[in-house]
PDB file of C-alpha atoms and ligand atoms in Angstrom:
ATOM      1  CA  MET A 265      48.638 123.012 152.659  1.00 81.00           C
ATOM      2  CA  LYS A 266      47.239 123.117 156.215  1.00 91.00           C
ATOM      3  CA  LYS A 267      44.363 121.062 157.610  1.00 94.00           C
ATOM      4  CA  THR A 268      41.766 123.220 159.331  1.00 96.00           C
ATOM      5  CA  GLU A 269      38.504 121.801 160.702  1.00 97.00           C
ATOM      6  CA  LEU A 270      37.077 118.289 160.335  1.00 98.00           C
ATOM      7  CA  MET A 271      34.226 118.668 157.838  1.00 98.00           C
ATOM      8  CA  TYR A 272      32.940 115.107 157.822  1.00 98.00           C
ATOM      9  CA  GLU A 273      33.739 111.758 159.363  1.00 98.00           C
ATOM     10  CA  GLY A 274      32.431 108.794 157.402  1.00 96.00           C
ATOM     11  CA  LYS A 275      32.775 105.055 157.942  1.00 95.00           C
ATOM     12  CA  ALA A 276      36.114 104.749 156.140  1.00 98.00           C
ATOM     13  CA  LYS A 277      37.493 108.257 155.781  1.00 98.00           C
ATOM     14  CA  LYS A 278      37.638 111.696 157.362  1.00 98.00           C
ATOM     15  CA  VAL A 279      37.446 114.832 155.259  1.00 98.00           C
ATOM     16  CA  PHE A 280      39.243 117.982 156.471  1.00 98.00           C
ATOM     17  CA  ALA A 281      38.906 121.544 155.227  1.00 98.00           C
ATOM     18  CA  THR A 282      42.172 123.279 154.340  1.00 98.00           C
ATOM     19  CA  ASP A 283      43.447 126.844 154.106  1.00 97.00           C
ATOM     20  CA  ASN A 284      42.690 126.604 150.362  1.00 97.00           C
ATOM     21  CA  ASP A 285      38.966 126.926 149.677  1.00 95.00           C
ATOM     22  CA  GLY A 286      38.987 124.617 146.641  1.00 96.00           C
ATOM     23  CA  LEU A 287      40.863 121.754 148.313  1.00 98.00           C
ATOM     24  CA  VAL A 288      40.206 119.229 151.079  1.00 98.00           C
ATOM     25  CA  ILE A 289      42.330 116.547 152.711  1.00 98.00           C
ATOM     26  CA  VAL A 290      40.965 113.003 152.942  1.00 98.00           C
ATOM     27  CA  SER A 291      42.323 110.793 155.684  1.00 98.00           C
ATOM     28  CA  TYR A 292      41.803 107.041 155.298  1.00 98.00           C
ATOM     29  CA  LYS A 293      40.938 104.996 158.411  1.00 98.00           C
ATOM     30  CA  ASP A 294      41.530 101.328 159.243  1.00 98.00           C
ATOM     31  CA  ASP A 295      37.859 101.026 160.295  1.00 98.00           C
ATOM     32  CA  ALA A 296      35.810  98.594 158.256  1.00 98.00           C
ATOM     33  CA  THR A 297      32.045  98.318 158.062  1.00 96.00           C
ATOM     34  CA  ALA A 298      29.682  96.182 156.025  1.00 96.00           C
ATOM     35  CA  PHE A 299      25.949  95.683 155.597  1.00 93.00           C
ATOM     36  CA  ASN A 300      25.201  99.371 155.960  1.00 88.00           C
ATOM     37  CA  GLY A 301      27.229  99.680 159.168  1.00 89.00           C
ATOM     38  CA  LEU A 302      25.788  96.599 160.930  1.00 93.00           C
ATOM     39  CA  LYS A 303      29.137  94.751 160.871  1.00 97.00           C
ATOM     40  CA  LYS A 304      32.088  96.671 162.255  1.00 97.00           C
ATOM     41  CA  GLY A 305      35.769  95.892 162.563  1.00 98.00           C
ATOM     42  CA  THR A 306      39.326  96.974 161.884  1.00 98.00           C
ATOM     43  CA  ILE A 307      41.553  95.961 159.010  1.00 98.00           C
ATOM     44  CA  LEU A 308      45.106  96.762 160.060  1.00 97.00           C
ATOM     45  CA  GLY A 309      46.928  98.820 157.448  1.00 98.00           C
ATOM     46  CA  LYS A 310      43.803  99.262 155.292  1.00 98.00           C
ATOM     47  CA  GLY A 311      43.791 103.072 155.450  1.00 98.00           C
ATOM     48  CA  ALA A 312      47.289 103.389 154.034  1.00 98.00           C
ATOM     49  CA  ILE A 313      46.703 100.703 151.398  1.00 98.00           C
ATOM     50  CA  ASN A 314      43.405 102.197 150.180  1.00 98.00           C
ATOM     51  CA  ASN A 315      44.957 105.670 150.068  1.00 98.00           C
ATOM     52  CA  ARG A 316      47.892 104.496 147.981  1.00 98.00           C
ATOM     53  CA  VAL A 317      45.901 102.173 145.707  1.00 98.00           C
ATOM     54  CA  THR A 318      43.263 104.863 145.066  1.00 99.00           C
ATOM     55  CA  ASN A 319      45.859 107.486 144.194  1.00 98.00           C
ATOM     56  CA  TYR A 320      47.777 105.108 141.967  1.00 98.00           C
ATOM     57  CA  LEU A 321      44.644 104.151 140.015  1.00 98.00           C
ATOM     58  CA  MET A 322      43.330 107.730 139.824  1.00 98.00           C
ATOM     59  CA  LYS A 323      46.655 108.920 138.369  1.00 98.00           C
ATOM     60  CA  MET A 324      46.551 106.107 135.825  1.00 98.00           C
ATOM     61  CA  LEU A 325      42.941 106.963 134.877  1.00 98.00           C
ATOM     62  CA  SER A 326      43.654 110.688 134.571  1.00 98.00           C
ATOM     63  CA  GLU A 327      46.512 109.927 132.155  1.00 98.00           C
ATOM     64  CA  LYS A 328      43.900 108.145 130.052  1.00 98.00           C
ATOM     65  CA  GLY A 329      41.512 111.087 129.979  1.00 98.00           C
ATOM     66  CA  ILE A 330      39.295 110.646 133.055  1.00 98.00           C
ATOM     67  CA  PRO A 331      39.171 113.830 135.171  1.00 98.00           C
ATOM     68  CA  THR A 332      39.607 113.052 138.875  1.00 99.00           C
ATOM     69  CA  HIS A 333      39.697 114.905 142.198  1.00 98.00           C
ATOM     70  CA  PHE A 334      43.280 113.757 142.926  1.00 98.00           C
ATOM     71  CA  ILE A 335      45.885 116.462 143.653  1.00 98.00           C
ATOM     72  CA  GLU A 336      48.667 115.144 145.894  1.00 98.00           C
ATOM     73  CA  GLU A 337      49.406 112.335 148.342  1.00 98.00           C
ATOM     74  CA  ILE A 338      50.846 113.987 151.465  1.00 98.00           C
ATOM     75  CA  ASN A 339      51.534 110.922 153.575  1.00 98.00           C
ATOM     76  CA  ASP A 340      50.653 107.236 153.901  1.00 97.00           C
ATOM     77  CA  ARG A 341      47.013 107.798 154.675  1.00 98.00           C
ATOM     78  CA  GLU A 342      46.294 111.385 153.651  1.00 98.00           C
ATOM     79  CA  THR A 343      45.721 112.992 150.271  1.00 98.00           C
ATOM     80  CA  VAL A 344      44.867 116.465 149.022  1.00 98.00           C
ATOM     81  CA  VAL A 345      41.937 116.375 146.601  1.00 98.00           C
ATOM     82  CA  LYS A 346      39.732 118.944 144.904  1.00 98.00           C
ATOM     83  CA  LYS A 347      36.728 119.794 147.048  1.00 98.00           C
ATOM     84  CA  VAL A 348      33.576 118.677 145.258  1.00 98.00           C
ATOM     85  CA  SER A 349      29.893 118.536 145.938  1.00 98.00           C
ATOM     86  CA  ILE A 350      29.257 114.840 145.693  1.00 98.00           C
ATOM     87  CA  ILE A 351      26.520 113.746 143.300  1.00 98.00           C
ATOM     88  CA  PRO A 352      24.420 111.600 145.633  1.00 98.00           C
ATOM     89  CA  LEU A 353      24.733 108.435 143.550  1.00 98.00           C
ATOM     90  CA  GLU A 354      26.769 105.273 143.902  1.00 98.00           C
ATOM     91  CA  VAL A 355      27.540 104.137 140.374  1.00 99.00           C
ATOM     92  CA  ILE A 356      28.087 100.387 140.253  1.00 99.00           C
ATOM     93  CA  VAL A 357      29.644  98.706 137.236  1.00 99.00           C
ATOM     94  CA  ARG A 358      29.520  94.917 136.915  1.00 99.00           C
ATOM     95  CA  ASN A 359      31.270  92.482 134.614  1.00 99.00           C
ATOM     96  CA  ILE A 360      30.656  89.226 136.453  1.00 98.00           C
ATOM     97  CA  ALA A 361      27.706  88.360 138.693  1.00 98.00           C
ATOM     98  CA  ALA A 362      28.393  88.602 142.433  1.00 98.00           C
ATOM     99  CA  GLY A 363      26.936  90.030 145.631  1.00 98.00           C
ATOM    100  CA  SER A 364      23.570  91.711 145.440  1.00 98.00           C
ATOM    101  CA  LEU A 365      23.137  91.080 141.690  1.00 98.00           C
ATOM    102  CA  SER A 366      23.550  87.337 142.197  1.00 98.00           C
ATOM    103  CA  LYS A 367      20.968  87.420 144.983  1.00 98.00           C
ATOM    104  CA  ARG A 368      18.472  89.596 143.129  1.00 98.00           C
ATOM    105  CA  LEU A 369      18.560  87.690 139.831  1.00 98.00           C
ATOM    106  CA  GLY A 370      19.376  84.230 141.171  1.00 98.00           C
ATOM    107  CA  LEU A 371      22.723  84.017 139.374  1.00 98.00           C
ATOM    108  CA  ASP A 372      25.646  81.947 140.609  1.00 98.00           C
ATOM    109  CA  GLU A 373      28.566  84.135 141.613  1.00 98.00           C
ATOM    110  CA  GLY A 374      31.158  84.087 138.830  1.00 98.00           C
ATOM    111  CA  VAL A 375      28.719  83.988 135.898  1.00 98.00           C
ATOM    112  CA  LYS A 376      30.085  86.276 133.189  1.00 98.00           C
ATOM    113  CA  LEU A 377      27.640  88.950 132.037  1.00 98.00           C
ATOM    114  CA  SER A 378      27.359  89.249 128.254  1.00 98.00           C
ATOM    115  CA  ARG A 379      28.015  92.993 128.566  1.00 98.00           C
ATOM    116  CA  PRO A 380      28.791  95.383 131.443  1.00 98.00           C
ATOM    117  CA  VAL A 381      25.892  96.401 133.684  1.00 98.00           C
ATOM    118  CA  LEU A 382      25.543  99.902 135.093  1.00 98.00           C
ATOM    119  CA  GLU A 383      23.499 100.437 138.272  1.00 98.00           C
ATOM    120  CA  PHE A 384      22.784 103.553 140.309  1.00 99.00           C
ATOM    121  CA  CYS A 385      21.991 103.719 144.017  1.00 98.00           C
ATOM    122  CA  TYR A 386      20.809 106.827 145.829  1.00 98.00           C
ATOM    123  CA  LYS A 387      23.470 107.605 148.472  1.00 98.00           C
ATOM    124  CA  ASP A 388      21.467 107.644 151.685  1.00 97.00           C
ATOM    125  CA  ASP A 389      22.539 105.452 154.597  1.00 93.00           C
ATOM    126  CA  ALA A 390      19.201 105.857 156.405  1.00 95.00           C
ATOM    127  CA  LEU A 391      17.401 104.406 153.366  1.00 97.00           C
ATOM    128  CA  GLY A 392      20.076 101.729 152.794  1.00 94.00           C
ATOM    129  CA  ASP A 393      21.268 103.229 149.463  1.00 96.00           C
ATOM    130  CA  PRO A 394      18.220 102.163 147.379  1.00 98.00           C
ATOM    131  CA  MET A 395      18.692 101.350 143.708  1.00 98.00           C
ATOM    132  CA  VAL A 396      17.299 104.015 141.389  1.00 98.00           C
ATOM    133  CA  ASN A 397      17.004 104.281 137.622  1.00 98.00           C
ATOM    134  CA  ARG A 398      17.442 107.141 135.157  1.00 98.00           C
ATOM    135  CA  TYR A 399      13.873 108.310 135.621  1.00 98.00           C
ATOM    136  CA  HIS A 400      14.176 108.524 139.421  1.00 98.00           C
ATOM    137  CA  ILE A 401      17.510 110.346 139.143  1.00 98.00           C
ATOM    138  CA  LEU A 402      16.150 113.010 136.796  1.00 98.00           C
ATOM    139  CA  ALA A 403      12.785 113.362 138.565  1.00 98.00           C
ATOM    140  CA  MET A 404      14.540 113.817 141.924  1.00 98.00           C
ATOM    141  CA  ASN A 405      17.128 116.191 140.407  1.00 98.00           C
ATOM    142  CA  TYR A 406      20.054 114.205 141.837  1.00 98.00           C
ATOM    143  CA  CYS A 407      21.928 115.552 138.789  1.00 98.00           C
ATOM    144  CA  THR A 408      21.146 116.879 135.321  1.00 98.00           C
ATOM    145  CA  GLU A 409      20.635 114.701 132.262  1.00 98.00           C
ATOM    146  CA  GLN A 410      23.939 115.886 130.759  1.00 98.00           C
ATOM    147  CA  GLU A 411      25.735 115.067 134.014  1.00 98.00           C
ATOM    148  CA  LEU A 412      24.132 111.630 134.130  1.00 98.00           C
ATOM    149  CA  ASP A 413      25.199 110.901 130.557  1.00 98.00           C
ATOM    150  CA  LEU A 414      28.753 112.032 131.314  1.00 98.00           C
ATOM    151  CA  ILE A 415      28.916 109.977 134.522  1.00 98.00           C
ATOM    152  CA  SER A 416      27.658 106.909 132.662  1.00 98.00           C
ATOM    153  CA  GLU A 417      30.177 107.395 129.851  1.00 98.00           C
ATOM    154  CA  TYR A 418      33.062 107.893 132.311  1.00 99.00           C
ATOM    155  CA  SER A 419      32.030 104.834 134.340  1.00 99.00           C
ATOM    156  CA  LEU A 420      32.011 102.504 131.331  1.00 99.00           C
ATOM    157  CA  LYS A 421      35.316 103.945 130.126  1.00 98.00           C
ATOM    158  CA  ILE A 422      36.847 103.471 133.585  1.00 99.00           C
ATOM    159  CA  ASN A 423      35.611  99.879 133.496  1.00 99.00           C
ATOM    160  CA  ARG A 424      37.438  99.225 130.224  1.00 98.00           C
ATOM    161  CA  ILE A 425      40.679 100.943 131.285  1.00 98.00           C
ATOM    162  CA  LEU A 426      40.744  99.432 134.771  1.00 98.00           C
ATOM    163  CA  GLY A 427      39.688  95.967 133.612  1.00 98.00           C
ATOM    164  CA  ASP A 428      42.515  95.826 131.046  1.00 98.00           C
ATOM    165  CA  TYR A 429      45.026  97.259 133.504  1.00 98.00           C
ATOM    166  CA  LEU A 430      44.184  94.794 136.263  1.00 98.00           C
ATOM    167  CA  LYS A 431      44.268  91.772 133.921  1.00 98.00           C
ATOM    168  CA  ASP A 432      47.999  92.411 133.517  1.00 97.00           C
ATOM    169  CA  CYS A 433      48.308  92.120 137.310  1.00 98.00           C
ATOM    170  CA  ASN A 434      46.372  88.821 137.294  1.00 98.00           C
ATOM    171  CA  ILE A 435      43.333  90.489 138.809  1.00 98.00           C
ATOM    172  CA  GLU A 436      39.815  90.049 137.437  1.00 98.00           C
ATOM    173  CA  LEU A 437      37.628  93.148 137.927  1.00 99.00           C
ATOM    174  CA  ILE A 438      34.283  91.651 138.946  1.00 99.00           C
ATOM    175  CA  ASP A 439      32.409  94.820 139.926  1.00 99.00           C
ATOM    176  CA  PHE A 440      33.038  98.171 141.597  1.00 99.00           C
ATOM    177  CA  LYS A 441      31.462 101.361 142.912  1.00 98.00           C
ATOM    178  CA  LEU A 442      32.287 104.902 141.838  1.00 99.00           C
ATOM    179  CA  GLU A 443      31.300 108.352 143.078  1.00 99.00           C
ATOM    180  CA  PHE A 444      31.474 111.561 141.104  1.00 99.00           C
ATOM    181  CA  GLY A 445      31.444 115.171 142.238  1.00 98.00           C
ATOM    182  CA  LYS A 446      31.217 118.669 140.877  1.00 98.00           C
ATOM    183  CA  THR A 447      34.162 121.007 141.517  1.00 97.00           C
ATOM    184  CA  VAL A 448      33.760 124.685 142.370  1.00 93.00           C
ATOM    185  CA  ASP A 449      34.357 125.320 138.635  1.00 94.00           C
ATOM    186  CA  GLY A 450      31.429 123.057 137.723  1.00 95.00           C
ATOM    187  CA  GLU A 451      33.551 120.230 136.320  1.00 97.00           C
ATOM    188  CA  ILE A 452      32.378 116.645 136.881  1.00 98.00           C
ATOM    189  CA  VAL A 453      35.253 114.569 138.258  1.00 99.00           C
ATOM    190  CA  LEU A 454      35.772 111.078 139.630  1.00 99.00           C
ATOM    191  CA  ALA A 455      35.894 111.387 143.450  1.00 99.00           C
ATOM    192  CA  ASP A 456      35.999 109.194 146.570  1.00 98.00           C
ATOM    193  CA  GLU A 457      38.089 106.000 146.246  1.00 98.00           C
ATOM    194  CA  ILE A 458      38.880 102.950 144.123  1.00 99.00           C
ATOM    195  CA  SER A 459      40.190 100.243 146.419  1.00 98.00           C
ATOM    196  CA  PRO A 460      39.594  96.705 147.681  1.00 98.00           C
ATOM    197  CA  ASP A 461      36.847  98.293 149.848  1.00 98.00           C
ATOM    198  CA  THR A 462      34.888  99.402 146.799  1.00 98.00           C
ATOM    199  CA  CYS A 463      35.777  96.809 144.141  1.00 98.00           C
ATOM    200  CA  ARG A 464      35.585  93.033 143.837  1.00 98.00           C
ATOM    201  CA  PHE A 465      38.971  91.717 142.758  1.00 99.00           C
ATOM    202  CA  TRP A 466      39.468  87.991 142.060  1.00 98.00           C
ATOM    203  CA  ASP A 467      42.752  86.318 141.218  1.00 98.00           C
ATOM    204  CA  THR A 468      42.458  85.444 137.513  1.00 98.00           C
ATOM    205  CA  VAL A 469      44.003  82.001 137.998  1.00 98.00           C
ATOM    206  CA  THR A 470      42.780  80.746 141.368  1.00 98.00           C
ATOM    207  CA  GLY A 471      39.614  82.847 141.697  1.00 98.00           C
ATOM    208  CA  GLU A 472      40.735  83.806 145.203  1.00 98.00           C
ATOM    209  CA  LYS A 473      38.929  86.883 146.543  1.00 98.00           C
ATOM    210  CA  LEU A 474      41.293  89.818 147.131  1.00 98.00           C
ATOM    211  CA  ASP A 475      38.829  92.390 148.465  1.00 98.00           C
ATOM    212  CA  LYS A 476      36.429  93.364 151.223  1.00 98.00           C
ATOM    213  CA  ASP A 477      34.310  90.224 150.739  1.00 98.00           C
ATOM    214  CA  ARG A 478      36.953  88.501 152.910  1.00 98.00           C
ATOM    215  CA  PHE A 479      35.806  90.792 155.752  1.00 98.00           C
ATOM    216  CA  ARG A 480      32.083  90.765 154.884  1.00 98.00           C
ATOM    217  CA  ARG A 481      31.989  86.954 154.727  1.00 98.00           C
ATOM    218  CA  ASP A 482      34.530  86.162 157.489  1.00 98.00           C
ATOM    219  CA  LEU A 483      36.843  84.361 155.061  1.00 98.00           C
ATOM    220  CA  GLY A 484      40.037  85.228 156.979  1.00 98.00           C
ATOM    221  CA  GLY A 485      43.235  86.563 155.449  1.00 98.00           C
ATOM    222  CA  VAL A 486      41.736  90.039 155.109  1.00 98.00           C
ATOM    223  CA  GLU A 487      44.940  92.027 155.728  1.00 98.00           C
ATOM    224  CA  ASP A 488      46.925  89.711 153.430  1.00 98.00           C
ATOM    225  CA  ALA A 489      44.448  90.248 150.592  1.00 98.00           C
ATOM    226  CA  TYR A 490      44.715  94.052 150.829  1.00 98.00           C
ATOM    227  CA  GLN A 491      48.520  93.769 151.004  1.00 98.00           C
ATOM    228  CA  GLU A 492      48.501  91.515 147.941  1.00 98.00           C
ATOM    229  CA  ILE A 493      46.564  94.129 145.913  1.00 98.00           C
ATOM    230  CA  LEU A 494      49.077  96.810 146.940  1.00 98.00           C
ATOM    231  CA  LYS A 495      51.917  94.512 145.894  1.00 98.00           C
ATOM    232  CA  ARG A 496      50.422  93.565 142.535  1.00 98.00           C
ATOM    233  CA  LEU A 497      49.651  97.187 141.636  1.00 98.00           C
ATOM    234  CA  LEU A 498      52.535  99.148 143.122  1.00 96.00           C
ATOM    235  CA  GLY A 499      55.062  96.345 143.351  1.00 93.00           C
ATOM    236  CA  GLU A 500      55.503  96.492 147.147  1.00 81.00           C
TER     237      GLU A 500
HETATM  238  P1  LIG B 862      30.673 107.147 153.997  1.00 61.20           P
HETATM  239  O1  LIG B 862      30.191 108.562 153.906  1.00 61.20           O
HETATM  240  O2  LIG B 862      29.887 106.257 153.056  1.00 61.20           O
HETATM  241  O3  LIG B 862      30.768 106.621 155.361  1.00 61.20           O
HETATM  242  P2  LIG B 862      33.580 107.551 153.738  1.00 61.20           P
HETATM  243  O4  LIG B 862      33.920 107.174 155.126  1.00 61.20           O
HETATM  244  O5  LIG B 862      34.431 107.043 152.639  1.00 61.20           O
HETATM  245  O6  LIG B 862      32.110 107.107 153.297  1.00 61.20           O
HETATM  246  O7  LIG B 862      33.534 109.125 153.724  1.00 61.20           O
HETATM  247  C1  LIG B 862      34.090 109.915 152.775  1.00 61.20           C
HETATM  248  C2  LIG B 862      33.059 110.923 152.319  1.00 61.20           C
HETATM  249  O8  LIG B 862      33.713 111.930 151.559  1.00 61.20           O
HETATM  250  C3  LIG B 862      31.991 110.301 151.422  1.00 61.20           C
HETATM  251  O9  LIG B 862      30.720 110.766 151.827  1.00 61.20           O
HETATM  252  C4  LIG B 862      32.349 110.817 150.035  1.00 61.20           C
HETATM  253  O10 LIG B 862      31.209 110.966 149.232  1.00 61.20           O
HETATM  254  C5  LIG B 862      33.007 112.147 150.359  1.00 61.20           C
HETATM  255  N1  LIG B 862      33.997 112.611 149.364  1.00 61.20           N
HETATM  256  C6  LIG B 862      34.798 111.872 148.558  1.00 61.20           C
HETATM  257  N2  LIG B 862      35.584 112.634 147.788  1.00 61.20           N
HETATM  258  C7  LIG B 862      35.301 113.927 148.111  1.00 61.20           C
HETATM  259  C8  LIG B 862      35.775 115.202 147.659  1.00 61.20           C
HETATM  260  N3  LIG B 862      36.714 115.287 146.713  1.00 61.20           N
HETATM  261  N4  LIG B 862      35.228 116.328 148.201  1.00 61.20           N
HETATM  262  C9  LIG B 862      34.270 116.220 149.155  1.00 61.20           C
HETATM  263  N5  LIG B 862      33.781 115.063 149.632  1.00 61.20           N
HETATM  264  C10 LIG B 862      34.281 113.918 149.123  1.00 61.20           C
HETATM  265  N1  LIG B 863      29.959  98.776 146.905  1.00 61.20           N
HETATM  266  C1  LIG B 863      30.559  99.785 147.627  1.00 61.20           C
HETATM  267  N2  LIG B 863      29.820 100.482 148.537  1.00 61.20           N
HETATM  268  C2  LIG B 863      28.507 100.233 148.757  1.00 61.20           C
HETATM  269  C3  LIG B 863      27.900  99.193 148.017  1.00 61.20           C
HETATM  270  C4  LIG B 863      28.649  98.483 147.111  1.00 61.20           C
HETATM  271  O1  LIG B 863      31.748 100.058 147.444  1.00 61.20           O
HETATM  272  O2  LIG B 863      27.876 100.927 149.584  1.00 61.20           O
HETATM  273  C5  LIG B 863      30.747  98.011 145.918  1.00 61.20           C
HETATM  274  C6  LIG B 863      31.057  96.602 146.407  1.00 61.20           C
HETATM  275  O3  LIG B 863      32.332  96.556 147.015  1.00 61.20           O
HETATM  276  C7  LIG B 863      31.061  95.811 145.107  1.00 61.20           C
HETATM  277  C8  LIG B 863      30.076  96.558 144.199  1.00 61.20           C
HETATM  278  O4  LIG B 863      29.954  97.848 144.748  1.00 61.20           O
HETATM  279  O5  LIG B 863      32.341  95.868 144.510  1.00 61.20           O
HETATM  280  C9  LIG B 863      28.731  95.888 144.093  1.00 61.20           C
HETATM  281  O6  LIG B 863      28.234  95.645 145.378  1.00 61.20           O
HETATM  282  P1  LIG B 863      26.865  94.848 145.612  1.00 61.20           P
HETATM  283  O7  LIG B 863      25.735  95.635 145.043  1.00 61.20           O
HETATM  284  O8  LIG B 863      27.014  93.456 145.104  1.00 61.20           O
HETATM  285  O9  LIG B 863      26.628  94.902 147.144  1.00 61.20           O
HETATM  286  P2  LIG B 863      27.188  94.055 148.333  1.00 61.20           P
HETATM  287  O10 LIG B 863      27.232  92.624 147.932  1.00 61.20           O
HETATM  288  O11 LIG B 863      28.533  94.662 148.589  1.00 61.20           O
HETATM  289  O12 LIG B 863      26.197  94.357 149.400  1.00 61.20           O
END
């Protein structure tokens, strides 16, 4: 597998074309941003940790019946994945109130929701990823109704599998963001990443935050928190 040209450079990853038309290589960076790019910084070692954590969790999910874009980790920060056209939605699943939900509904962070909440945001940095509902998604043709149903079903299933899995590592899955894409064969698969950048992870005993909120909120110990997630999941 050979990298050819850089197709896209985002805030946290680069995506390279390869000599195989159906595959791309994602390269994880140490760059960190928050608040739609307003806050910028570096989290040393983050790229390698997010790469490894994402691949580990995607493999686990695919064994439990969730199709993913994952193909092969080629080094610490680079992975071969199926090339997809990304469905322009950020799917957010919440179990416990935090972040923007707490603000919007006036809930204390940490309040348990009586059932999981699914939210969709239209992926558009210039618009600040506005929240959209089912009607917007279908009216704007962001995806088809069947695709939306499948994405919703996968997201709730991922929540159950991941939530149970993380509990055994003493990690509470508060909320997280997923992206899905369509492969060249038309299959809907889980894409992008699942990492401390895109999930809220709290220690089940102490409630300590082990995710990007440490960077967003200047809590300190950012690198240690990412390292701790790697250790609890992969044992290193
Ligand atoms: P952002 O675009 O928000 O700055 P990243 O820095 O993480 O985010 O960039 C990675 C980009 O690659 C994202 O736009 C994501 O949707 C896209 N992407 C993720 N997985 C794939 C894939 N398998 N094929 C093509 N693009 C992908
Ligand atoms: N999230 C993400 N990317 C985004 C927005 C949110 O990965 O562009 C994740 C975030 O890490 C959290 C969940 O989605 O785990 C819910 O985020 P929220 O809506 O509370 O927004 P935030 O407080 O991060 O602005």
